[in-house]
Amino acid sequence: MKRQFLFVFVLSLFVIQAAQASTPKDTLVMAFNIDEIVSLDPAEIFEFANGEYAANAYDRLINYNVDNVSEIYPGIAESWETSDDGLTYTFKIRKGVTFASGNTLSADDVVFSLRRVVLLDKSPAFILTQFGFTPENVNRTITKKDDYTVKIIVDQAYAPTFFLYCLTSTAGSVIDKKEVLAHEKDGDLGYGWLKTGYAGSGPYTLRTWKASELIILDANKNYWGGAPKLNRVVIRHIVGSASQRMLLEKGDIDMARNLTGDDLKSLEKNKNIKIQTRAKGAIYYLGLNQKNKYLKIPEVRQALKYLIDYKGMAQTFLSGKATVHQAFLPKGFLGALEETPFSLDIEKAKALLKKAGLENGFTVTMDTRNTEPVTSMALSIQSSFAKAGIKLDIIPGDGKQTLTKYRARKHDIFIIDWGPDYMDPHTNADTFARNPDNSDNAKFKTLAWRNAWDIPEMTQKADAAVMERDTAKRVQMYLDLQREHQQTSPFVIMFQSIEVVAERANVENFILGPSFDSNFYRYTTK
């Protein structure tokens, strides 16, 4: 009798679990690798996953059309003007906007938000400080004229739209001054609290964040632009592609964000699944630390660029997820260079190593985030390096571990993808081709700085390009800069990414934009 009861109980439990396989109708559930998230503060956010979070939880002064990036349109700022001398920007702030707290959004919040980025001086601060804002002058360069008007004065007359594009970045997010300062401790401007807290006015509000586990967002029913279609978004941290695919096929999730080529191929005939793709601004590259005695040799840097099986990777596990690209500006940007001068050439690489006195090779390490497709890329590179006598030791780690080491310049080689912070070409020129101060305690810690590449002359060229107001001349300056960079830099730029999302057939209108922080949930339906 007891066995019969147990059988009925287990069978009932199975039926209940099966019935619950589909996700709630008002909830979008996705599997997404979010282990890189270390902060939810817009003044500190500088990774892909939390950039996407900010795009959906916070409003910005202005935005750009994801299908036509040259079209900038109003956000919190309903209109703006630029002075004839190109130095002063005046923004009219939208009335009737409220934060999730219930506080009314005004010019005070905009001024506080932008000043705070400068004062805290976290990783994305350079997006604003490059315009001459400092802790000492920010109180007079970023000001309010009245409750709904903000005036901003930059230090030079830059290329048209450059400053505006920077305000479309996460650093341009508007936060709730009153709510944040209510949690201020020891003059930290609420930083300690906002790392895990929320003070936005976006279409979704933060409900829960558990690091490397879960993010839950709730719809902002009072959103000024109209309430989102779905009541909730649940983002589950699931690393393995096979695990994501299995959950998607079972209906336990609505969307898988990190599937490999093999798993995507296995879904092609599944009528319950559809695939959405979008070319992204992100590029995959190797950073070669110039503090390493081998990697600082020009011939070695050049040899490594001939020891990558670009086509082999693009045709196998990266098929449909990336295209070969070898310049720091992604295709689609003003002045992007599409030439690909490097290919796998073992003999050429050996000749270069011999010229450097390293014909017997050497040993070097590569820090590698333990997720796909980076792991497969690392294994391919390890194999092709070996053909020229270079022993590559792969050091795996999660996003936080590898990034922390990279930012401290303690790596040999680091493999990673990099996405633009805004849609102007200076976004990548600024970090790949500029290094104003190569000292360990430098204020501006660009990617060139992270790899200890001291380039005063190239820095000047990048600085000149961003000031050029003639578009045709500016394009040529970036093309020339990229060609020089390709041949001399300690960056092995390999691919431009294609974001691929596998969705259940009933999911509609999940917006994929050209950048990591232009993916939007607001219009999604099921």
Coordinates of C-alpha atoms in Angstrom, one line a residue:
M1 CA 0.0 0.0 0.0
K2 CA 2.8 2.4 0.9
R3 CA 4.6 1.5 -2.4
Q4 CA 1.5 2.3 -4.3
F5 CA 1.1 5.6 -2.5
L6 CA 4.7 6.5 -3.2
F7 CA 4.3 5.6 -6.9
V8 CA 1.2 7.8 -7.2
F9 CA 3.1 10.7 -5.4
V10 CA 6.1 10.5 -7.6
L11 CA 4.0 10.3 -10.7
S12 CA 2.0 13.3 -9.6
L13 CA 5.2 15.2 -8.9
F14 CA 6.4 14.4 -12.4
V15 CA 3.2 15.6 -14.0
I16 CA 3.4 18.9 -12.0
Q17 CA 7.0 19.4 -13.1
A18 CA 6.1 18.7 -16.7
A19 CA 3.2 21.1 -16.6
Q20 CA 5.6 23.8 -15.3
A21 CA 8.1 23.3 -18.1
S22 CA 6.8 26.3 -19.9
T23 CA 7.6 29.7 -18.4
P24 CA 5.0 32.1 -17.1
K25 CA 3.2 34.0 -19.9
D26 CA 4.1 37.4 -18.4
T27 CA 7.7 36.6 -17.8
L28 CA 10.8 36.4 -20.1
V29 CA 13.3 33.8 -18.8
M30 CA 16.8 33.8 -20.4
A31 CA 20.0 31.9 -19.8
F32 CA 22.9 34.2 -20.0
N33 CA 26.5 34.2 -18.8
I34 CA 26.6 37.1 -16.3
D35 CA 29.6 36.2 -14.1
E36 CA 31.4 39.3 -15.2
I37 CA 29.0 41.6 -13.3
V38 CA 30.8 43.2 -10.4
S39 CA 28.6 46.3 -10.0
L40 CA 25.2 47.7 -10.9
D41 CA 26.2 51.3 -10.4
P42 CA 26.0 53.1 -13.8
A43 CA 29.1 55.1 -12.8
E44 CA 31.0 51.9 -12.7
I45 CA 29.4 49.6 -15.1
F46 CA 31.9 48.6 -17.8
E47 CA 31.1 45.1 -18.9
F48 CA 28.7 43.6 -21.5
A49 CA 26.1 41.9 -19.2
N50 CA 25.6 44.8 -16.8
G51 CA 25.7 47.3 -19.7
E52 CA 22.7 45.5 -21.0
Y53 CA 21.1 45.6 -17.6
A54 CA 21.6 49.4 -17.4
A55 CA 20.1 49.9 -20.9
N56 CA 16.9 48.4 -19.6
A57 CA 16.8 49.7 -16.1
Y58 CA 18.0 53.3 -16.6
D59 CA 17.2 56.2 -18.9
R60 CA 19.8 58.3 -20.7
L61 CA 19.7 61.9 -21.8
I62 CA 19.7 60.8 -25.5
N63 CA 19.6 57.6 -27.6
Y64 CA 20.4 56.4 -31.1
N65 CA 18.4 54.3 -33.5
V66 CA 19.7 50.8 -33.4
D67 CA 18.9 50.3 -37.1
N68 CA 20.5 53.7 -38.1
V69 CA 23.1 54.8 -35.6
S70 CA 23.5 58.2 -37.3
E71 CA 20.0 59.0 -36.0
I72 CA 20.2 60.4 -32.4
Y73 CA 16.8 60.9 -30.8
P74 CA 15.5 62.3 -27.4
G75 CA 15.6 60.4 -24.2
I76 CA 15.3 62.2 -20.9
A77 CA 16.5 65.2 -22.8
E78 CA 13.5 66.1 -25.1
S79 CA 15.7 68.6 -27.1
W80 CA 19.2 70.1 -27.2
E81 CA 21.2 72.8 -28.8
T82 CA 24.9 73.4 -29.4
S83 CA 26.5 76.8 -29.4
D84 CA 28.2 78.1 -32.6
D85 CA 31.6 77.7 -31.1
G86 CA 30.9 74.0 -30.3
L87 CA 31.7 74.4 -26.6
T88 CA 28.3 74.6 -24.9
Y89 CA 25.4 72.1 -25.0
T90 CA 22.0 73.0 -23.6
F91 CA 19.5 70.2 -22.8
K92 CA 15.8 70.6 -22.2
I93 CA 14.8 67.9 -19.7
R94 CA 11.5 66.0 -20.2
K95 CA 8.8 66.8 -17.7
G96 CA 6.6 64.2 -16.0
V97 CA 9.2 61.5 -15.5
T98 CA 9.4 59.8 -12.2
F99 CA 11.9 57.4 -10.7
A100 CA 11.0 54.0 -9.3
S101 CA 11.1 55.6 -5.9
G102 CA 8.3 58.0 -6.8
N103 CA 10.7 61.0 -6.9
T104 CA 10.3 63.4 -9.8
L105 CA 13.2 63.5 -12.3
S106 CA 14.5 67.0 -12.9
A107 CA 17.7 68.9 -14.0
D108 CA 19.1 68.3 -10.5
D109 CA 19.2 64.6 -11.1
V110 CA 20.9 64.9 -14.5
V111 CA 23.5 67.3 -13.2
F112 CA 24.1 65.0 -10.1
S113 CA 24.4 61.9 -12.3
L114 CA 27.0 63.3 -14.7
R115 CA 29.0 65.0 -12.0
R116 CA 29.0 61.8 -10.0
V117 CA 30.6 59.8 -12.8
V118 CA 33.5 62.3 -12.9
L119 CA 33.8 62.5 -9.1
L120 CA 33.8 58.8 -8.5
D121 CA 36.3 58.3 -11.4
K122 CA 35.5 54.6 -12.0
S123 CA 36.4 52.7 -15.2
P124 CA 33.9 54.4 -17.5
A125 CA 34.6 57.9 -16.2
F126 CA 36.9 58.7 -19.1
I127 CA 33.9 58.8 -21.4
L128 CA 33.1 62.1 -19.8
T129 CA 36.5 63.3 -18.5
Q130 CA 37.9 63.3 -22.0
F131 CA 35.9 66.4 -22.5
G132 CA 37.9 68.3 -19.8
F133 CA 35.6 67.6 -16.8
T134 CA 37.5 67.2 -13.6
P135 CA 36.5 67.1 -9.9
E136 CA 37.7 70.6 -9.6
N137 CA 35.7 72.1 -12.4
V138 CA 32.6 69.9 -12.7
N139 CA 30.5 72.2 -10.5
R140 CA 30.8 75.0 -13.1
T141 CA 31.0 73.0 -16.3
I142 CA 27.9 70.8 -15.7
T143 CA 25.1 73.0 -14.3
K144 CA 21.4 73.5 -14.3
K145 CA 19.9 76.7 -15.7
D146 CA 16.5 75.9 -14.2
D147 CA 14.6 72.9 -13.0
Y148 CA 14.3 71.4 -16.5
T149 CA 17.4 72.9 -18.3
V150 CA 21.0 71.6 -18.1
K151 CA 24.0 73.4 -19.5
I152 CA 27.3 71.6 -20.2
I153 CA 30.5 73.2 -21.3
V154 CA 33.3 71.1 -22.9
D155 CA 36.9 72.1 -23.2
Q156 CA 37.3 72.0 -27.0
A157 CA 35.2 72.1 -30.1
Y158 CA 35.2 68.4 -31.0
A159 CA 33.9 66.6 -34.1
P160 CA 30.2 67.0 -34.6
T161 CA 28.0 64.5 -32.5
F162 CA 31.1 63.1 -30.6
F163 CA 29.9 64.4 -27.3
L164 CA 26.3 63.4 -28.0
Y165 CA 27.3 59.8 -28.7
C166 CA 29.1 59.7 -25.4
L167 CA 25.9 60.7 -23.6
T168 CA 24.2 57.6 -25.2
S169 CA 26.5 55.4 -23.2
T170 CA 25.9 53.9 -19.7
A171 CA 27.9 56.8 -18.2
G172 CA 25.0 59.0 -19.4
S173 CA 22.4 57.2 -17.3
V174 CA 20.3 59.4 -15.1
I175 CA 20.0 58.3 -11.4
D176 CA 17.8 59.4 -8.6
K177 CA 19.8 62.0 -6.6
K178 CA 17.5 62.0 -3.6
E179 CA 17.4 58.2 -3.3
V180 CA 21.1 57.7 -3.8
L181 CA 22.1 60.4 -1.3
A182 CA 19.8 58.8 1.2
H183 CA 22.2 55.9 1.2
E184 CA 25.4 57.9 1.2
K185 CA 28.1 56.9 3.7
D186 CA 31.2 58.9 4.4
G187 CA 30.8 61.0 1.4
D188 CA 30.8 58.1 -1.1
L189 CA 27.9 59.6 -3.1
G190 CA 25.9 56.4 -2.5
Y191 CA 28.5 54.3 -4.3
G192 CA 28.5 51.5 -1.7
W193 CA 24.8 51.1 -1.9
L194 CA 24.3 51.5 -5.6
K195 CA 26.8 48.7 -6.4
T196 CA 23.9 46.4 -5.6
G197 CA 21.0 48.8 -5.4
Y198 CA 18.8 50.6 -7.9
A199 CA 17.8 54.2 -8.4
G200 CA 16.6 54.4 -12.0
S201 CA 13.6 55.5 -14.1
G202 CA 13.9 52.9 -16.8
P203 CA 11.3 50.5 -18.3
Y204 CA 12.4 47.8 -15.9
T205 CA 13.4 48.0 -12.2
L206 CA 15.7 45.8 -10.3
R207 CA 14.1 43.2 -8.1
T208 CA 17.0 40.9 -7.3
W209 CA 20.6 40.4 -8.2
K210 CA 22.6 37.5 -6.9
A211 CA 26.2 37.6 -8.3
S212 CA 26.9 34.8 -10.8
E213 CA 23.5 33.4 -10.2
L214 CA 20.5 35.5 -11.1
I215 CA 19.0 38.9 -12.0
I216 CA 15.2 39.6 -11.8
L217 CA 13.7 42.8 -13.3
D218 CA 10.1 44.0 -12.8
A219 CA 8.2 46.1 -15.3
N220 CA 7.9 49.8 -14.5
K221 CA 4.2 50.2 -14.9
N222 CA 4.5 54.0 -14.8
Y223 CA 7.3 54.3 -17.3
W224 CA 7.0 57.6 -19.2
G225 CA 7.4 55.9 -22.6
G226 CA 4.8 53.3 -21.9
A227 CA 4.8 50.2 -19.7
P228 CA 6.8 47.1 -21.0
K229 CA 4.8 44.3 -22.6
L230 CA 6.0 41.7 -20.1
N231 CA 5.8 42.0 -16.3
R232 CA 9.1 40.4 -15.5
V233 CA 12.5 39.4 -16.9
V234 CA 14.5 36.6 -15.2
I235 CA 18.2 36.2 -16.2
R236 CA 19.7 33.0 -15.1
H237 CA 23.5 32.6 -15.0
I238 CA 24.1 29.3 -16.9
V239 CA 27.5 28.9 -18.4
G240 CA 27.4 25.7 -20.5
S241 CA 26.0 25.9 -24.0
A242 CA 24.7 22.4 -23.8
S243 CA 22.8 23.2 -20.6
Q244 CA 21.3 26.3 -22.1
R245 CA 20.2 24.4 -25.2
M246 CA 18.6 21.6 -23.1
L247 CA 16.6 24.1 -21.0
L248 CA 15.5 25.9 -24.1
E249 CA 14.3 22.7 -25.8
K250 CA 12.4 21.7 -22.7
G251 CA 10.8 25.1 -22.4
D252 CA 12.3 25.9 -19.0
I253 CA 13.7 29.1 -20.5
D254 CA 12.5 31.3 -23.3
M255 CA 15.9 32.4 -24.6
A256 CA 19.5 31.1 -24.7
R257 CA 22.2 33.8 -25.2
N258 CA 25.5 31.8 -25.3
L259 CA 25.0 28.8 -27.6
T260 CA 28.0 27.4 -29.5
G261 CA 27.8 26.7 -33.3
D262 CA 27.2 23.0 -32.7
D263 CA 24.3 23.6 -30.4
L264 CA 22.8 26.2 -32.7
K265 CA 23.1 23.7 -35.6
S266 CA 21.3 21.1 -33.6
L267 CA 18.3 23.5 -33.2
E268 CA 17.9 24.2 -36.9
K269 CA 15.1 21.7 -37.4
N270 CA 13.3 22.4 -34.2
K271 CA 10.1 24.1 -35.1
N272 CA 9.7 25.4 -31.5
I273 CA 12.9 27.4 -31.7
K274 CA 14.0 30.3 -33.9
I275 CA 17.3 32.0 -34.2
Q276 CA 17.9 35.8 -34.2
T277 CA 21.3 37.3 -35.2
R278 CA 22.8 40.8 -35.2
A279 CA 26.3 42.0 -36.2
K280 CA 27.7 43.7 -33.1
G281 CA 30.4 46.2 -32.5
A282 CA 32.4 43.8 -30.3
I283 CA 35.7 42.5 -31.5
Y284 CA 37.8 39.5 -30.2
Y285 CA 41.5 40.2 -29.7
L286 CA 44.6 39.1 -27.9
G287 CA 46.3 41.7 -25.6
L288 CA 50.1 41.1 -25.5
N289 CA 51.6 42.6 -22.3
Q290 CA 54.7 44.7 -23.2
K291 CA 56.1 44.0 -19.8
N292 CA 56.8 40.4 -21.0
K293 CA 60.3 40.1 -22.3
Y294 CA 59.3 38.1 -25.3
L295 CA 56.0 39.9 -26.3
K296 CA 57.7 43.3 -26.3
I297 CA 59.8 42.3 -29.3
P298 CA 58.2 43.7 -32.5
E299 CA 59.0 40.6 -34.6
V300 CA 57.4 38.4 -31.9
R301 CA 54.2 40.5 -32.0
Q302 CA 54.2 40.3 -35.8
A303 CA 54.8 36.5 -35.7
L304 CA 51.8 35.9 -33.4
K305 CA 49.6 37.6 -35.9
Y306 CA 50.6 34.9 -38.4
L307 CA 50.0 32.1 -35.9
I308 CA 46.2 32.5 -35.7
D309 CA 43.9 30.2 -37.7
Y310 CA 41.4 33.0 -38.5
K311 CA 39.6 31.2 -41.3
G312 CA 39.6 27.8 -39.6
M313 CA 37.9 29.2 -36.5
A314 CA 35.4 31.3 -38.5
Q315 CA 34.4 28.3 -40.5
T316 CA 33.9 25.9 -37.6
F317 CA 32.9 26.7 -34.1
L318 CA 32.6 30.5 -34.8
S319 CA 30.5 29.9 -37.9
G320 CA 27.5 32.3 -37.8
K321 CA 28.8 33.9 -34.6
A322 CA 31.8 35.9 -35.9
T323 CA 33.6 37.1 -39.0
V324 CA 37.3 37.7 -39.5
H325 CA 38.1 41.3 -38.7
Q326 CA 41.6 42.7 -38.0
A327 CA 41.2 46.4 -37.2
F328 CA 40.2 48.1 -34.0
L329 CA 37.1 49.9 -35.5
P330 CA 34.3 47.4 -36.2
K331 CA 32.6 47.3 -39.5
G332 CA 29.8 49.8 -39.5
F333 CA 31.7 52.5 -37.7
L334 CA 32.8 55.7 -39.4
G335 CA 36.3 55.1 -40.9
A336 CA 36.3 51.3 -40.2
L337 CA 39.2 49.5 -42.0
E338 CA 38.1 46.2 -43.5
E339 CA 41.5 45.0 -44.8
T340 CA 42.6 41.6 -43.3
P341 CA 46.4 41.4 -44.0
F342 CA 47.1 38.4 -41.7
S343 CA 46.4 34.7 -42.2
L344 CA 47.8 31.5 -40.7
D345 CA 51.4 31.3 -42.1
I346 CA 53.6 29.1 -40.0
E347 CA 56.8 29.6 -42.1
K348 CA 56.5 33.3 -42.0
A349 CA 56.0 33.3 -38.3
K350 CA 59.0 31.0 -37.8
A351 CA 61.1 33.4 -39.9
L352 CA 60.1 36.3 -37.8
L353 CA 60.8 34.4 -34.6
K354 CA 64.3 33.5 -35.9
K355 CA 64.9 37.1 -36.7
A356 CA 64.1 37.9 -33.1
G357 CA 66.6 35.2 -31.9
L358 CA 63.8 32.9 -30.7
E359 CA 63.8 30.2 -33.4
N360 CA 63.4 27.6 -30.6
G361 CA 60.3 29.3 -29.3
F362 CA 59.4 30.3 -25.8
T363 CA 56.7 29.7 -23.1
V364 CA 54.0 32.2 -22.3
T365 CA 50.7 32.2 -20.5
M366 CA 47.2 33.3 -21.6
D367 CA 44.4 34.2 -19.2
T368 CA 41.2 32.9 -20.6
R369 CA 37.6 33.3 -19.4
N370 CA 36.1 29.8 -19.0
T371 CA 33.2 30.3 -21.3
E372 CA 32.5 29.7 -25.0
P373 CA 33.6 30.6 -27.6
V374 CA 36.7 32.0 -25.8
T375 CA 37.7 28.5 -24.5
S376 CA 37.6 27.0 -28.0
M377 CA 39.5 30.0 -29.5
A378 CA 42.2 29.6 -26.8
L379 CA 42.6 25.9 -27.6
S380 CA 42.9 26.6 -31.3
I381 CA 45.5 29.3 -30.7
Q382 CA 47.4 27.0 -28.3
S383 CA 47.6 24.5 -31.1
S384 CA 48.8 26.9 -33.9
F385 CA 51.3 28.6 -31.6
A386 CA 52.8 25.2 -30.9
K387 CA 53.6 24.7 -34.6
A388 CA 56.1 27.5 -34.4
G389 CA 57.6 26.2 -31.1
I390 CA 55.6 28.6 -28.8
K391 CA 54.3 26.8 -25.7
L392 CA 51.1 28.5 -24.6
D393 CA 49.8 27.7 -21.1
I394 CA 46.1 28.5 -20.8
I395 CA 45.1 29.9 -17.4
P396 CA 41.3 29.6 -17.1
G397 CA 39.1 31.8 -14.8
D398 CA 35.8 33.4 -14.5
G399 CA 35.0 36.9 -15.8
K400 CA 35.9 38.7 -12.6
Q401 CA 39.1 36.9 -12.0
T402 CA 40.5 37.4 -15.5
L403 CA 39.4 41.0 -15.8
T404 CA 40.9 41.9 -12.4
K405 CA 44.2 40.5 -13.5
Y406 CA 44.1 42.2 -16.9
R407 CA 43.3 45.6 -15.4
A408 CA 46.3 45.2 -13.1
R409 CA 48.6 44.5 -16.0
K410 CA 49.6 41.1 -14.5
H411 CA 48.9 39.0 -17.6
D412 CA 51.1 37.8 -20.4
I413 CA 48.4 37.4 -23.0
F414 CA 44.7 38.0 -22.5
I415 CA 42.0 36.8 -24.8
I416 CA 38.7 38.8 -24.6
D417 CA 36.1 40.6 -26.6
W418 CA 35.7 44.4 -26.5
G419 CA 32.6 46.4 -27.2
P420 CA 32.4 50.1 -28.0
D421 CA 31.1 52.4 -25.3
Y422 CA 29.4 54.7 -27.8
M423 CA 29.0 54.8 -31.6
D424 CA 31.7 57.3 -32.5
P425 CA 35.0 56.0 -33.8
H426 CA 36.9 57.6 -31.0
T427 CA 35.5 55.0 -28.6
N428 CA 37.9 52.4 -29.9
A429 CA 40.7 54.7 -31.0
D430 CA 40.8 56.1 -27.5
T431 CA 41.5 52.8 -25.9
F432 CA 43.4 50.8 -28.5
A433 CA 45.5 53.6 -29.9
R434 CA 46.0 56.0 -27.0
N435 CA 48.1 55.8 -23.9
P436 CA 48.8 59.3 -22.5
D437 CA 50.6 57.9 -19.5
N438 CA 52.2 54.5 -19.3
S439 CA 53.1 54.6 -15.6
D440 CA 51.5 52.0 -13.3
N441 CA 49.5 54.7 -11.5
A442 CA 48.2 56.4 -14.6
K443 CA 44.8 58.1 -14.5
F444 CA 43.7 56.9 -18.0
K445 CA 44.0 53.1 -18.1
T446 CA 43.2 52.4 -21.7
L447 CA 43.6 49.0 -23.3
A448 CA 47.0 50.2 -24.6
W449 CA 47.9 51.0 -21.0
R450 CA 46.7 47.6 -19.8
N451 CA 49.2 46.1 -22.2
A452 CA 52.0 48.6 -21.2
W453 CA 52.2 49.9 -24.8
D454 CA 53.9 53.4 -24.7
I455 CA 52.8 55.3 -27.8
P456 CA 53.1 59.1 -27.5
E457 CA 53.1 59.7 -31.3
M458 CA 50.1 57.4 -32.0
T459 CA 48.2 59.1 -29.0
Q460 CA 48.7 62.4 -30.7
K461 CA 47.3 61.0 -34.0
A462 CA 44.2 59.7 -32.2
D463 CA 43.8 63.0 -30.5
A464 CA 43.9 64.9 -33.8
A465 CA 41.4 62.6 -35.4
V466 CA 38.7 63.3 -32.8
M467 CA 39.1 67.0 -33.3
E468 CA 38.7 66.9 -37.1
R469 CA 35.4 68.5 -38.1
D470 CA 35.7 67.6 -41.8
T471 CA 34.1 64.1 -42.0
A472 CA 36.0 63.0 -45.1
K473 CA 39.4 64.0 -43.6
R474 CA 38.5 62.3 -40.3
V475 CA 37.7 59.1 -42.1
Q476 CA 41.1 59.0 -43.8
M477 CA 42.8 59.8 -40.5
Y478 CA 41.2 56.7 -38.9
L479 CA 42.1 54.5 -41.9
D480 CA 45.7 55.5 -41.6
L481 CA 45.7 55.0 -37.9
Q482 CA 44.3 51.5 -38.1
R483 CA 46.8 50.4 -40.8
E484 CA 49.7 51.5 -38.6
H485 CA 48.1 49.9 -35.6
Q486 CA 47.6 46.6 -37.4
Q487 CA 51.3 46.3 -38.1
T488 CA 52.9 47.6 -34.9
S489 CA 50.5 47.1 -32.0
P490 CA 50.5 44.4 -29.3
F491 CA 46.9 43.6 -30.2
V492 CA 46.1 40.6 -32.3
I493 CA 42.6 41.6 -33.5
M494 CA 40.8 38.5 -34.9
F495 CA 37.1 38.7 -35.2
Q496 CA 34.0 40.9 -35.1
S497 CA 31.2 39.2 -33.3
I498 CA 27.7 38.3 -34.4
E499 CA 25.3 38.0 -31.5
V500 CA 23.1 35.0 -31.8
V501 CA 20.0 34.5 -29.7
A502 CA 18.0 31.3 -29.7
E503 CA 14.4 31.9 -28.7
R504 CA 11.2 29.9 -28.3
A505 CA 8.9 30.4 -31.2
N506 CA 6.4 32.5 -29.2
V507 CA 9.0 35.1 -28.3
E508 CA 8.7 38.3 -30.4
N509 CA 10.4 41.7 -30.5
F510 CA 13.5 41.1 -28.4
I511 CA 15.6 44.0 -29.7
L512 CA 19.2 43.3 -30.6
G513 CA 21.2 46.4 -31.2
P514 CA 24.7 47.0 -32.6
S515 CA 26.3 47.3 -29.2
F516 CA 26.1 45.3 -25.9
D517 CA 24.2 48.1 -24.3
S518 CA 21.5 48.4 -27.0
N519 CA 19.7 45.2 -26.5
F520 CA 16.2 45.9 -25.2
Y521 CA 13.5 43.9 -23.4
R522 CA 10.8 46.6 -23.3
Y523 CA 9.0 45.6 -26.5
T524 CA 9.3 41.8 -26.1
T525 CA 6.1 39.7 -26.0
K526 CA 5.2 36.1 -25.7

